[in-house]
Tab-separated table of C-alpha atoms in Angstrom:
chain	number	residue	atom	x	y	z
A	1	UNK	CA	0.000	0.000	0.000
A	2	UNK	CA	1.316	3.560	-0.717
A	3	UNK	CA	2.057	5.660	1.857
A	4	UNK	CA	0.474	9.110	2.189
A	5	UNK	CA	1.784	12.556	1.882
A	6	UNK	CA	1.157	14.745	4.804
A	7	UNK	CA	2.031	18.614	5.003
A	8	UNK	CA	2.422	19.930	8.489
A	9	UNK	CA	2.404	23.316	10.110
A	10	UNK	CA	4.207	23.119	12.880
A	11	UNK	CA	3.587	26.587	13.784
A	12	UNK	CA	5.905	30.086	14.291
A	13	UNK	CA	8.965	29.005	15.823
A	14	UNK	CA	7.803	28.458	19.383
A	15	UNK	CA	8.007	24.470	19.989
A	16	UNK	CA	4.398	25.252	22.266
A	17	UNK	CA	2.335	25.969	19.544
A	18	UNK	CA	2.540	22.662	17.598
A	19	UNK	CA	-0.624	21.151	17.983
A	20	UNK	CA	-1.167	17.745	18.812
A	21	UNK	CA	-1.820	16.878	15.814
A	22	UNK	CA	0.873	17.807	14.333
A	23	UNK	CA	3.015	15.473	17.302
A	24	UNK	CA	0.782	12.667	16.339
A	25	UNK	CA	1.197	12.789	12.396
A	26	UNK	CA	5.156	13.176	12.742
A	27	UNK	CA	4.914	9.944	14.878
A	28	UNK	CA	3.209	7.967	11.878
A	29	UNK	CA	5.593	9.234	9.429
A	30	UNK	CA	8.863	7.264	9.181
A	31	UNK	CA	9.801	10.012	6.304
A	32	UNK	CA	10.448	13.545	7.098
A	33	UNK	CA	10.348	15.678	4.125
A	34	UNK	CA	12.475	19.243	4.819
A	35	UNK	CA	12.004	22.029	2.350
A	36	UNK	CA	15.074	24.481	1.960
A	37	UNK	CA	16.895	26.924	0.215
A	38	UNK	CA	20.611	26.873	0.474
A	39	UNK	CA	22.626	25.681	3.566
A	40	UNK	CA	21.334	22.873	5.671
A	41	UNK	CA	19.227	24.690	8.573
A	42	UNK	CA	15.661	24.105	8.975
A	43	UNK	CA	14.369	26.197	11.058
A	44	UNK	CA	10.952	23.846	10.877
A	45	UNK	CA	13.209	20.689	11.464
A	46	UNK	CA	14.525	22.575	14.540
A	47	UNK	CA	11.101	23.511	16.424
A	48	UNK	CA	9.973	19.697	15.021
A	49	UNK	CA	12.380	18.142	17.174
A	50	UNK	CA	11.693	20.168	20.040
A	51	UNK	CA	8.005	19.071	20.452
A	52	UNK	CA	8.108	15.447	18.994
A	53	UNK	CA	10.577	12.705	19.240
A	54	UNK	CA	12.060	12.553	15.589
A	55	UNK	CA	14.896	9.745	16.645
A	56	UNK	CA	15.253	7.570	13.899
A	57	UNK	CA	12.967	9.424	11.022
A	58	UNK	CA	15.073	9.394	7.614
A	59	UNK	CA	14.909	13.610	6.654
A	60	UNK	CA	14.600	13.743	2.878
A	61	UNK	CA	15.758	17.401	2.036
A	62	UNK	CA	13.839	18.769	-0.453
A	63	UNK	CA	15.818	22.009	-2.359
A	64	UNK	CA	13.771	24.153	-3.516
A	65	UNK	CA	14.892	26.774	-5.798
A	66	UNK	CA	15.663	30.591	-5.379
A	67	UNK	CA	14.245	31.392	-8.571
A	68	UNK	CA	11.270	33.530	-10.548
A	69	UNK	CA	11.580	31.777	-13.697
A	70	UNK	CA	8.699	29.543	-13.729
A	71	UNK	CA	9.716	26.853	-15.961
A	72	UNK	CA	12.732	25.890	-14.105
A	73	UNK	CA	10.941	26.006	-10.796
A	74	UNK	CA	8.095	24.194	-12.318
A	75	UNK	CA	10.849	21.468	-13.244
A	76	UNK	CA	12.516	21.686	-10.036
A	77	UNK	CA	8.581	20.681	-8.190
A	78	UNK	CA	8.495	17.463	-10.822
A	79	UNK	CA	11.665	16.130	-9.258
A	80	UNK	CA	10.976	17.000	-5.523
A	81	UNK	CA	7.480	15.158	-6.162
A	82	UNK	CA	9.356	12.150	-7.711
A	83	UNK	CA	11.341	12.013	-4.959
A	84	UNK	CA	8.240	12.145	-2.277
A	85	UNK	CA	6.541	9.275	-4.308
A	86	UNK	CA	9.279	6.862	-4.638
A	87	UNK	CA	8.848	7.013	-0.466
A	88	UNK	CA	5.469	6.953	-1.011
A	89	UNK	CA	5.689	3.705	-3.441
A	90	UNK	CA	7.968	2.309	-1.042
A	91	UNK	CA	5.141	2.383	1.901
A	92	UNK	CA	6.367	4.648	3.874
A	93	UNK	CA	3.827	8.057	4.694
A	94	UNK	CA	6.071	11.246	3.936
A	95	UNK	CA	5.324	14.446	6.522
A	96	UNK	CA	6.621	17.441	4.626
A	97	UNK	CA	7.103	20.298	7.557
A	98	UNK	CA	6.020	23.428	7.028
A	99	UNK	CA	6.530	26.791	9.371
A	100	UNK	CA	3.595	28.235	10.263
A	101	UNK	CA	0.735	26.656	8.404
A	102	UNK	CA	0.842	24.786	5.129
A	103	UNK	CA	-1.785	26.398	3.398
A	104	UNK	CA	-0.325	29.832	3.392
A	105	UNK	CA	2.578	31.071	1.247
A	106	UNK	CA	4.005	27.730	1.886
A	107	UNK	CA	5.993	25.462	-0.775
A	108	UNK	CA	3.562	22.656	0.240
A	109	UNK	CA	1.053	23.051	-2.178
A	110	UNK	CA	2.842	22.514	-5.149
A	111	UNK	CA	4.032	19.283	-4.562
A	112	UNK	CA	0.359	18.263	-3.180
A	113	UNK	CA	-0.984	18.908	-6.774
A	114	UNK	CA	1.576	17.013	-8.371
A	115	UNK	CA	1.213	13.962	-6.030
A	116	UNK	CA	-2.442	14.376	-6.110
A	117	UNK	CA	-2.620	14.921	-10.126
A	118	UNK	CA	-0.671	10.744	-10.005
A	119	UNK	CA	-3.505	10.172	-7.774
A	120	UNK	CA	-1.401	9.622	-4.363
A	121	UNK	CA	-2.924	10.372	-0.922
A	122	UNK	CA	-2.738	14.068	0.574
A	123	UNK	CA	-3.207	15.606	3.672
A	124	UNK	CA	-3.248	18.682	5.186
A	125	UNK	CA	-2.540	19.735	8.794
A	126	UNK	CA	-3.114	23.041	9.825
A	127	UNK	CA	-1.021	25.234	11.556
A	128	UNK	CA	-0.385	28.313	14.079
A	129	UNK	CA	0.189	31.269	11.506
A	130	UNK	CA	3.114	33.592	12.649
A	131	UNK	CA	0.766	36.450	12.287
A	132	UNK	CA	-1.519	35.390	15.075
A	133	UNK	CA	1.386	34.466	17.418
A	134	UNK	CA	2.782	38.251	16.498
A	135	UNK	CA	-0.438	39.739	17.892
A	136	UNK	CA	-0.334	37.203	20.777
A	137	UNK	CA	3.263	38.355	21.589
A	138	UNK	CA	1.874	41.991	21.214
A	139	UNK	CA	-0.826	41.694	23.078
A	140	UNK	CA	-3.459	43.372	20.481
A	141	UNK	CA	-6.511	42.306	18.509
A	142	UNK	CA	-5.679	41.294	14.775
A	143	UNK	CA	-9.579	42.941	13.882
A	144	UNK	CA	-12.372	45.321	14.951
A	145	UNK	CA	-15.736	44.018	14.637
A	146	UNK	CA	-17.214	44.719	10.645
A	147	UNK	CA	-13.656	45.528	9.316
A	148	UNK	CA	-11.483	43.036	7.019
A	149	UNK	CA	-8.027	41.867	7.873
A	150	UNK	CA	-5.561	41.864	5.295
A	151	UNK	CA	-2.553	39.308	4.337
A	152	UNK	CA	0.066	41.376	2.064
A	153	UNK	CA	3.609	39.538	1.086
A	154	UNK	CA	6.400	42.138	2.056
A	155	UNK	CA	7.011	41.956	-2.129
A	156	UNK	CA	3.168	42.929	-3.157
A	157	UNK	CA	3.935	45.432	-5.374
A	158	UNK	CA	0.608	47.317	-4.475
A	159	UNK	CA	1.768	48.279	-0.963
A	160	UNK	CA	-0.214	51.871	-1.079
A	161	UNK	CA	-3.297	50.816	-2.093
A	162	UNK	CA	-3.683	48.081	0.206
A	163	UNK	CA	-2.371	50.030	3.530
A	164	UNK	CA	-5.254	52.763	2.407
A	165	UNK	CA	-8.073	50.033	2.368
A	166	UNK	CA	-9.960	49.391	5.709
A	167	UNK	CA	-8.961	46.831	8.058
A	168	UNK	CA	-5.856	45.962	9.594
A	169	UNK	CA	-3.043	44.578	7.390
A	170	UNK	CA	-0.481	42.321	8.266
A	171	UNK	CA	2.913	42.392	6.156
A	172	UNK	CA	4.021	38.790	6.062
A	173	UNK	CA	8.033	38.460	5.330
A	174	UNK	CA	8.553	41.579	5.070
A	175	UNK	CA	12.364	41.895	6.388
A	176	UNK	CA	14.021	41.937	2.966
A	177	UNK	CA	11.324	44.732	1.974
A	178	UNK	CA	11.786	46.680	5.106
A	179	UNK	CA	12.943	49.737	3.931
A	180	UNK	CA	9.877	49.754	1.298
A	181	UNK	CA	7.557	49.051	3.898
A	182	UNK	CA	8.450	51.262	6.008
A	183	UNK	CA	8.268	54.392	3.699
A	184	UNK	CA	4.816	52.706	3.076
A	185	UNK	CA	3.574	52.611	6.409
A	186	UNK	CA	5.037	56.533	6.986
A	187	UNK	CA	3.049	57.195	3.918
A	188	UNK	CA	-0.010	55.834	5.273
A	189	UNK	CA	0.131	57.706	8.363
A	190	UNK	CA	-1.071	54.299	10.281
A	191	UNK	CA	0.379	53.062	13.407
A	192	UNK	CA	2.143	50.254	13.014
A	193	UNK	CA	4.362	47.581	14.878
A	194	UNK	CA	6.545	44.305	14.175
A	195	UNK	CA	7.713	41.127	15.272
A	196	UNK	CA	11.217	39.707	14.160
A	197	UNK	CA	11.698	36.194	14.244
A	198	UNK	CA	8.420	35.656	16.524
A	199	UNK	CA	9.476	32.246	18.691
A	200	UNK	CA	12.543	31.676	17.426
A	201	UNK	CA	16.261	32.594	18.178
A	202	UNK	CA	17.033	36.129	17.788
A	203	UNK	CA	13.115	37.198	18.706
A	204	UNK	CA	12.360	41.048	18.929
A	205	UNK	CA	9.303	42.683	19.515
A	206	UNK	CA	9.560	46.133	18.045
A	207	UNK	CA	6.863	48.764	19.081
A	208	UNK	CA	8.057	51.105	15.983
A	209	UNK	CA	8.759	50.024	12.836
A	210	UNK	CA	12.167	52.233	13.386
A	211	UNK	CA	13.328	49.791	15.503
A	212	UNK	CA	13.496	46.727	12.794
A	213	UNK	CA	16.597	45.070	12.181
A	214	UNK	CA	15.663	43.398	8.364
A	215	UNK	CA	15.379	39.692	9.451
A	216	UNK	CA	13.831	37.563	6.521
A	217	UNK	CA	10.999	36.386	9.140
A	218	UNK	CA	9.934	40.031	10.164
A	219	UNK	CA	5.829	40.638	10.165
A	220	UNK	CA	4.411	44.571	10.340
A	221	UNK	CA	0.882	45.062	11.718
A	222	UNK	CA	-0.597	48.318	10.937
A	223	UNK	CA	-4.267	49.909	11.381
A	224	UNK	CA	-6.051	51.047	14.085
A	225	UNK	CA	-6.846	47.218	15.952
A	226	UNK	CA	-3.397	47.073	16.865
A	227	UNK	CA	-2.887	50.607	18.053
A	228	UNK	CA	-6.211	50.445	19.929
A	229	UNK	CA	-4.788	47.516	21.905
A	230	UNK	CA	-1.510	47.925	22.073
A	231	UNK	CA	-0.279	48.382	26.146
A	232	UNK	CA	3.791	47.536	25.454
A	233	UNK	CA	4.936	45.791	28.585
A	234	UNK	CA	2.230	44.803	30.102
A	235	UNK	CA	2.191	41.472	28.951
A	236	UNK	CA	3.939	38.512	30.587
A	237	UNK	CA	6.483	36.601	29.550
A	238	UNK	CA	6.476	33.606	30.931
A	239	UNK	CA	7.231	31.359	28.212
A	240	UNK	CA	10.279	32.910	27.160
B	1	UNK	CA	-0.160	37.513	44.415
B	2	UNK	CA	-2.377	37.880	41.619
B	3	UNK	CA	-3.495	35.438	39.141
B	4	UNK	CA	-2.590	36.054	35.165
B	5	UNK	CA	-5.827	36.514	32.554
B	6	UNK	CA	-4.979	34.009	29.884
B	7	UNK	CA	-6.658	34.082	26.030
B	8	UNK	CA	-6.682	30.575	25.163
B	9	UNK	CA	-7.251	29.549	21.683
B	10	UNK	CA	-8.381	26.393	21.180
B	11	UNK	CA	-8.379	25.766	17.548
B	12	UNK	CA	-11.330	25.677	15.179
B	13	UNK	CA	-12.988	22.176	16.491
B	14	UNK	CA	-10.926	19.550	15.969
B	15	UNK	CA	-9.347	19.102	19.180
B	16	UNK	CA	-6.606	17.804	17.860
B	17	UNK	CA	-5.650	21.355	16.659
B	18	UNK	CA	-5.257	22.357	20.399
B	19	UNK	CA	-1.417	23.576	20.517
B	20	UNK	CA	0.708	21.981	23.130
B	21	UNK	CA	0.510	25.319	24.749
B	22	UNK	CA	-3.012	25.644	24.811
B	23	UNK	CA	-3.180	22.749	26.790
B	24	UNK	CA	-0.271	23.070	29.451
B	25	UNK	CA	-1.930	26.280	29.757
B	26	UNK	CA	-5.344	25.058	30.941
B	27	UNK	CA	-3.506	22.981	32.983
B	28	UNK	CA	-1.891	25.802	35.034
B	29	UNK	CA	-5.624	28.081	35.314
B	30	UNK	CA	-8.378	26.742	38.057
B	31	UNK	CA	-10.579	29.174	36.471
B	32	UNK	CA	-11.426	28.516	32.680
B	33	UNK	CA	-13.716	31.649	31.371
B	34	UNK	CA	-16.483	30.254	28.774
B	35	UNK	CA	-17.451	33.223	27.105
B	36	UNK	CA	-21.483	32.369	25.567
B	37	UNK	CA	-24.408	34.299	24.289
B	38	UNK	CA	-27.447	32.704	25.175
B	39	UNK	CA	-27.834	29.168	26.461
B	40	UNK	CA	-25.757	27.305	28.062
B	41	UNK	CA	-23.773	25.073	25.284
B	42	UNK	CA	-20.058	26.038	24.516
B	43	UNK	CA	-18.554	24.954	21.592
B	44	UNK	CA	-14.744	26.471	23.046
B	45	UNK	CA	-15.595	24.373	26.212
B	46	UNK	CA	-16.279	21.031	24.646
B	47	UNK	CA	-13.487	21.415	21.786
B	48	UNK	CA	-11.151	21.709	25.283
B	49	UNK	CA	-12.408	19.230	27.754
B	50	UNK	CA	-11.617	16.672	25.019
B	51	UNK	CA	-8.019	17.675	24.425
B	52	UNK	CA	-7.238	18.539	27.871
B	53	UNK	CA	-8.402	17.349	31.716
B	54	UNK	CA	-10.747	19.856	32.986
B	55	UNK	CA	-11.559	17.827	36.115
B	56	UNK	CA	-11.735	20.212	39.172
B	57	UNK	CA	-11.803	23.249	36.964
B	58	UNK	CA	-14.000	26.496	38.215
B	59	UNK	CA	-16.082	27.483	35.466
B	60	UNK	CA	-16.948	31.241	35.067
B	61	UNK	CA	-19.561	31.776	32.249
B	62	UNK	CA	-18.871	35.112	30.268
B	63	UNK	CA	-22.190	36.154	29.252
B	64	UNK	CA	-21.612	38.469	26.670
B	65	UNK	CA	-24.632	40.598	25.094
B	66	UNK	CA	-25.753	39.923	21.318
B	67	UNK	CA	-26.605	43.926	21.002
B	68	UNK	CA	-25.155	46.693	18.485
B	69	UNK	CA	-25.840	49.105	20.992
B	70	UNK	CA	-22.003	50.296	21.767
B	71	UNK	CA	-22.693	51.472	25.657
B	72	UNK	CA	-24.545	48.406	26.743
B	73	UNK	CA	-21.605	46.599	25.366
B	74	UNK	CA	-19.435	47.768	26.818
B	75	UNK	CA	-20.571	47.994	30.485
B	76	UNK	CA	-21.037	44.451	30.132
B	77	UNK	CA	-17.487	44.003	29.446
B	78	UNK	CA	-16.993	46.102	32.907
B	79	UNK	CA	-18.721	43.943	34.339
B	80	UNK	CA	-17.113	40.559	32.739
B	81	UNK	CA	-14.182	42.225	33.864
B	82	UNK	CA	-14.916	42.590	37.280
B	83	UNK	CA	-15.491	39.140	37.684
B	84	UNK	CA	-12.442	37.963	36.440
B	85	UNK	CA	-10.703	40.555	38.198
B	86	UNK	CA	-12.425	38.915	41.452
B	87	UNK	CA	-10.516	35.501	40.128
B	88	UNK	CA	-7.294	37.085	39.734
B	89	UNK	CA	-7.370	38.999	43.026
B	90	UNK	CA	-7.469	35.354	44.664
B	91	UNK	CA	-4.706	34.772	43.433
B	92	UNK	CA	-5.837	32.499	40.967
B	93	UNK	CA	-5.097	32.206	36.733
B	94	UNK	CA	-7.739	32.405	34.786
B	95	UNK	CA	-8.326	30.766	31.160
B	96	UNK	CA	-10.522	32.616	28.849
B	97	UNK	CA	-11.506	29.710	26.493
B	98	UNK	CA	-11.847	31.065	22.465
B	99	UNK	CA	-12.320	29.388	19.604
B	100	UNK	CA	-10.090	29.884	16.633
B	101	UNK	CA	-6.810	32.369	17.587
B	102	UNK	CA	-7.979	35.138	20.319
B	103	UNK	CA	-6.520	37.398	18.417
B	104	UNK	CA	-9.453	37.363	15.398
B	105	UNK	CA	-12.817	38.460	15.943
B	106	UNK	CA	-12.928	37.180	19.430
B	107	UNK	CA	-14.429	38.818	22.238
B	108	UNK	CA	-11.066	37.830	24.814
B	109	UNK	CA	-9.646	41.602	23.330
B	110	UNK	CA	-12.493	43.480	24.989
B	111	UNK	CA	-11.798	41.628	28.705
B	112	UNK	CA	-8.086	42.064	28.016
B	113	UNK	CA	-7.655	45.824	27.509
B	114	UNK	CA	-10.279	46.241	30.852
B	115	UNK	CA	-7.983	44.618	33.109
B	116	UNK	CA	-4.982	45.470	31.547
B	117	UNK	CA	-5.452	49.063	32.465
B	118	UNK	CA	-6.513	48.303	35.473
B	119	UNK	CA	-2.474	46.545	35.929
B	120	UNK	CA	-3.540	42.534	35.663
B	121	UNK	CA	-0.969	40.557	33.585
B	122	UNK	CA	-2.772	39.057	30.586
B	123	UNK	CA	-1.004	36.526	27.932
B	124	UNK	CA	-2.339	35.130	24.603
B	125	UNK	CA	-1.884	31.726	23.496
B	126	UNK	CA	-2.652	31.941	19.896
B	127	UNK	CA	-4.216	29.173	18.113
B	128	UNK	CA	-5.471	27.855	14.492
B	129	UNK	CA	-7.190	29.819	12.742
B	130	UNK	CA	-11.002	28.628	11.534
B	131	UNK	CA	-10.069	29.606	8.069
B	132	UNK	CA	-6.343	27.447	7.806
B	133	UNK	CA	-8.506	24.386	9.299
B	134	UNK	CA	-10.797	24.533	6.113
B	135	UNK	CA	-7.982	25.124	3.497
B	136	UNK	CA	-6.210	22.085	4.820
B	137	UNK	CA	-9.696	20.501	4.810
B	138	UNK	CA	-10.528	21.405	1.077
B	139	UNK	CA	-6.769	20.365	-0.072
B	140	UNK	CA	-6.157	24.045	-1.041
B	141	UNK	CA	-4.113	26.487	-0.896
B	142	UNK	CA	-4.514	29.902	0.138
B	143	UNK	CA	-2.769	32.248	-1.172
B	144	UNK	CA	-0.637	32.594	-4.334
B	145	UNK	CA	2.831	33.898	-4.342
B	146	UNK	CA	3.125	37.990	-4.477
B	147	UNK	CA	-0.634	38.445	-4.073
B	148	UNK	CA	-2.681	38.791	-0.364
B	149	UNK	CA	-5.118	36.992	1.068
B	150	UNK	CA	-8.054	39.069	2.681
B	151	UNK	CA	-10.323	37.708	5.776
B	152	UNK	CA	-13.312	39.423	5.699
B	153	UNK	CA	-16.363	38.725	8.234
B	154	UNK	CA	-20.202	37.594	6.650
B	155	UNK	CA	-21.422	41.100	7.075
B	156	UNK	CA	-18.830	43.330	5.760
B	157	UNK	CA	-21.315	45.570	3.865
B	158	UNK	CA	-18.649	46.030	0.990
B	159	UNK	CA	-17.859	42.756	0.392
B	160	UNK	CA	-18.152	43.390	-3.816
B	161	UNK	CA	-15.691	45.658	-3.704
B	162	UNK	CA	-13.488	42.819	-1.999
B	163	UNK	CA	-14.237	40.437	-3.989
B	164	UNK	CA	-13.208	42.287	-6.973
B	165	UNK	CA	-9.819	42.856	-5.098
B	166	UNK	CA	-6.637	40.895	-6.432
B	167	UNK	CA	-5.485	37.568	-4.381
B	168	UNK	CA	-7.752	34.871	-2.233
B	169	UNK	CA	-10.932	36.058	0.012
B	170	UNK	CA	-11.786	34.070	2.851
B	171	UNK	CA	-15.507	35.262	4.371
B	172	UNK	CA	-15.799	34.179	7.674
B	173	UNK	CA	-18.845	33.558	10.073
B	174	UNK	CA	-20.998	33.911	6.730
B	175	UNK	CA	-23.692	31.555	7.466
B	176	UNK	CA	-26.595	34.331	8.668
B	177	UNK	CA	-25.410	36.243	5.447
B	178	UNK	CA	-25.323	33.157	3.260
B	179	UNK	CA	-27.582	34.474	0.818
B	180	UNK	CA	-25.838	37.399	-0.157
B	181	UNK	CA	-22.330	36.314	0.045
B	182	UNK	CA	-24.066	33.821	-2.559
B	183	UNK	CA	-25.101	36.122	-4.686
B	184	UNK	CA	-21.810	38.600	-4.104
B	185	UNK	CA	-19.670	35.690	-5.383
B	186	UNK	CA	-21.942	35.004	-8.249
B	187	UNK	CA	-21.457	38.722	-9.257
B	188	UNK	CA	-17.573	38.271	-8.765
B	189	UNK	CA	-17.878	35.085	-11.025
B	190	UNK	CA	-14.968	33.834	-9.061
B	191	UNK	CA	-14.745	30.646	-7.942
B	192	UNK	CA	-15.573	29.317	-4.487
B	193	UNK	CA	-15.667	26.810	-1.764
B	194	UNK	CA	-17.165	26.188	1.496
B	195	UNK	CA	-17.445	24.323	4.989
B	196	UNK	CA	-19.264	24.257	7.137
B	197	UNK	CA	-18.905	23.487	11.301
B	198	UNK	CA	-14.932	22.587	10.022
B	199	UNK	CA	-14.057	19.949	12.307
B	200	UNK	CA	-17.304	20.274	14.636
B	201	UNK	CA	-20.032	18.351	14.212
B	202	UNK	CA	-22.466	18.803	11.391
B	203	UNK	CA	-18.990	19.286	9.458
B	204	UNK	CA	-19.915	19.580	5.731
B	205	UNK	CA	-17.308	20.106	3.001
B	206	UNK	CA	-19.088	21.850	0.181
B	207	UNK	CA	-17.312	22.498	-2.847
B	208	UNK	CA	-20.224	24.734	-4.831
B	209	UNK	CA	-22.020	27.416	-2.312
B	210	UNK	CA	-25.143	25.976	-3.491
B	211	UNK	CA	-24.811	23.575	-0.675
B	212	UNK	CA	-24.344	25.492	1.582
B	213	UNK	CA	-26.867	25.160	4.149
B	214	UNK	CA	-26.584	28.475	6.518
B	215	UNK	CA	-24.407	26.913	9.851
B	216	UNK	CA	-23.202	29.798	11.849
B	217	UNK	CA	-19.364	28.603	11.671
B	218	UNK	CA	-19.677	28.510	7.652
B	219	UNK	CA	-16.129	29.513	6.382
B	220	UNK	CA	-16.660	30.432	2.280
B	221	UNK	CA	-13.286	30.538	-0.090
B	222	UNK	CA	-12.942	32.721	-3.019
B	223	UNK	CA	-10.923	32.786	-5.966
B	224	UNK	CA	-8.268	31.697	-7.996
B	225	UNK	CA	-5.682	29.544	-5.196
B	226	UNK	CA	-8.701	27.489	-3.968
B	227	UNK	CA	-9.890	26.533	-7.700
B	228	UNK	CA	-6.513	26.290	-9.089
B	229	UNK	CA	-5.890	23.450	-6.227
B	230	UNK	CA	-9.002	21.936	-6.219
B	231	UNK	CA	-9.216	18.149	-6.175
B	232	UNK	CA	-12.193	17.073	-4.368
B	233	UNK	CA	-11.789	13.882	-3.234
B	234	UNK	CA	-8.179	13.182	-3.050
B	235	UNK	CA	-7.379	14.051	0.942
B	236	UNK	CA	-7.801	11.485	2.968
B	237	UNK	CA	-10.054	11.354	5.877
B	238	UNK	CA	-7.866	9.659	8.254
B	239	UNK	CA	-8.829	11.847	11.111
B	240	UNK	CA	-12.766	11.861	10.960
């Protein structure tokens, strides 16, 4: 019988906010399947292995490409999907970890259509999104009552237009972009705040957007929810 | 010494999407907080007592008030305040159960800014998200690369406008509005998805809105990730 292929959030970076599901699907999978992108540090494989036992789970790395040429990364998702499915032929379930959750600017999803186009298996398992552990670790409400909440990619080229439009907004990755975002935010005359590296090594809360270093896992919340709400300090911190 | 206010999220029904931290969590509160609005069922309540053991626990019903009217509102959060401040003045932690992440249209926000101003220590433990639960449930994806994804509640009154936005909608809580987030998407001629009660019972997976039947907890998907990724069929069930 083939095995199945599992993606699986396994939340922010804080070990805590795996859910047991999560623990329980790692446990059935004998395959571990670890996206990266240059070097060989996971930073999922590392918050993994702090919540679940992984002793003896065989990590199948899968390299993704740093590209924007969509042929080549097309290519690239063929031959990470062969190698899932010979596991998979082989018996053996495959959980590919994801940070955060799998469904959300994750690298997940293009293997699942491949392997689900040869007619293979899939699963999803949700995940803690690093945007709701941000505003957990701030200590402010993501939404008011009758207003959107908007997801923007630190790269969406319509930055403007989107920080004008009611709601909050949340700018996911935005660490590269900083510098563009910021101006952006200034722009908008919204107040804003940021999370770098929420749960993980090298975590800062940052009440101003001033005070942002540039790390790649940096997330901006601006609008009036999180200014409302936002009390610095008076928080505890007794996970850290 | 005084007791900490905890936001618990407890995931979107499933109770295996409780985060470790969730429950170690209720394990360190005597008092869980079940917010409700009429009647006596709690959907937050039941998702936890079978993830965690509530044996022993106090239970302080939050009766919140199903009004518009903004004063009446908010003296009632005074007064929910007040007697969780009674709680934490014995010294005791208390868990304010939510479903979903506490962070999103949840009612913990009102409670927290009360008694932090009044100098309690409040945490949030975030959780997954309702709308993450049904993406992994539908085998979709939801976002595409560069574009946003935009959560928008059932009775957003300009939810064409949204629609017609670029990137994936997600309307929560839309099954009172059912009917016109039907015909809204119609208008859109995107394509959508929908479940209902994800993970809760009366869960139903509905891949057209035309069977959709109106559940409270109905979480609709909108555009081009969902249908691009849309295999119905092909996750497994291994969990239900």
């Amino acid at each position: 019988m083939r095995g199945i292929f599992y993606g699986v959030g396994v939340g922010p970076g804080d070990p805590e906010y795996m859910t047991l599901k999560a623990v329980r699907v790692l446990g059935l999978c004998p395959v571990l399947a670890v996206p990266r992108t240059g070097g060989k540090h996971s930073e999922a494989l590392e918050i993994a292995s702090k919540a679940a036992d992984l002793s003896g789970k065989e990590i199948l790395f899968l390299d993704f490409l740093m590209t924007r040429d969509e042929k080549s990364a097309a290519r690239r998702h063929r031959e990470l999907a062969g190698s899932v499915a010979e596991k998979l032929d082989a018996g053996k379930n495959v959980a590919m970890l994801n940070l955060g959750d799998p469904s959300l600017y994750a690298s997940f999803g293009y293997l699942r259509e491949i392997l689900k186009e040869r007619g293979y298996e899939t699963e999803t398992v949700a995940g803690v999104t690093s945007f709701c552990a941000c505003a957990a670790k701030l200590g402010v409400s993501l939404t008011e009552a009758r207003l959107p909440l908007r997801i923007v990619p630190g790269d969406y080229p319509e930055l403007d237009r989107e920080l004008a439009s009611p709601g909050t907004k949340v700018v996911m990755k935005s660490g590269r972009e900083i510098a563009r975002v910021r101006r952006a935010v200034e722009r908008s005359r919204l107040p804003a705040a940021a999370v770098e590296n929420c749960g993980m090594p090298g975590e800062r809360v940052c009440a101003c957007l001033k005070d942002v270093g540039g790390a790649y896992f940096t997330t901006v919340l601006v609008g009036e929810a999180p200014e409302r709400k936002k009390k610095p300090g008076s928080e505890t911190e007794e996970n850290r």
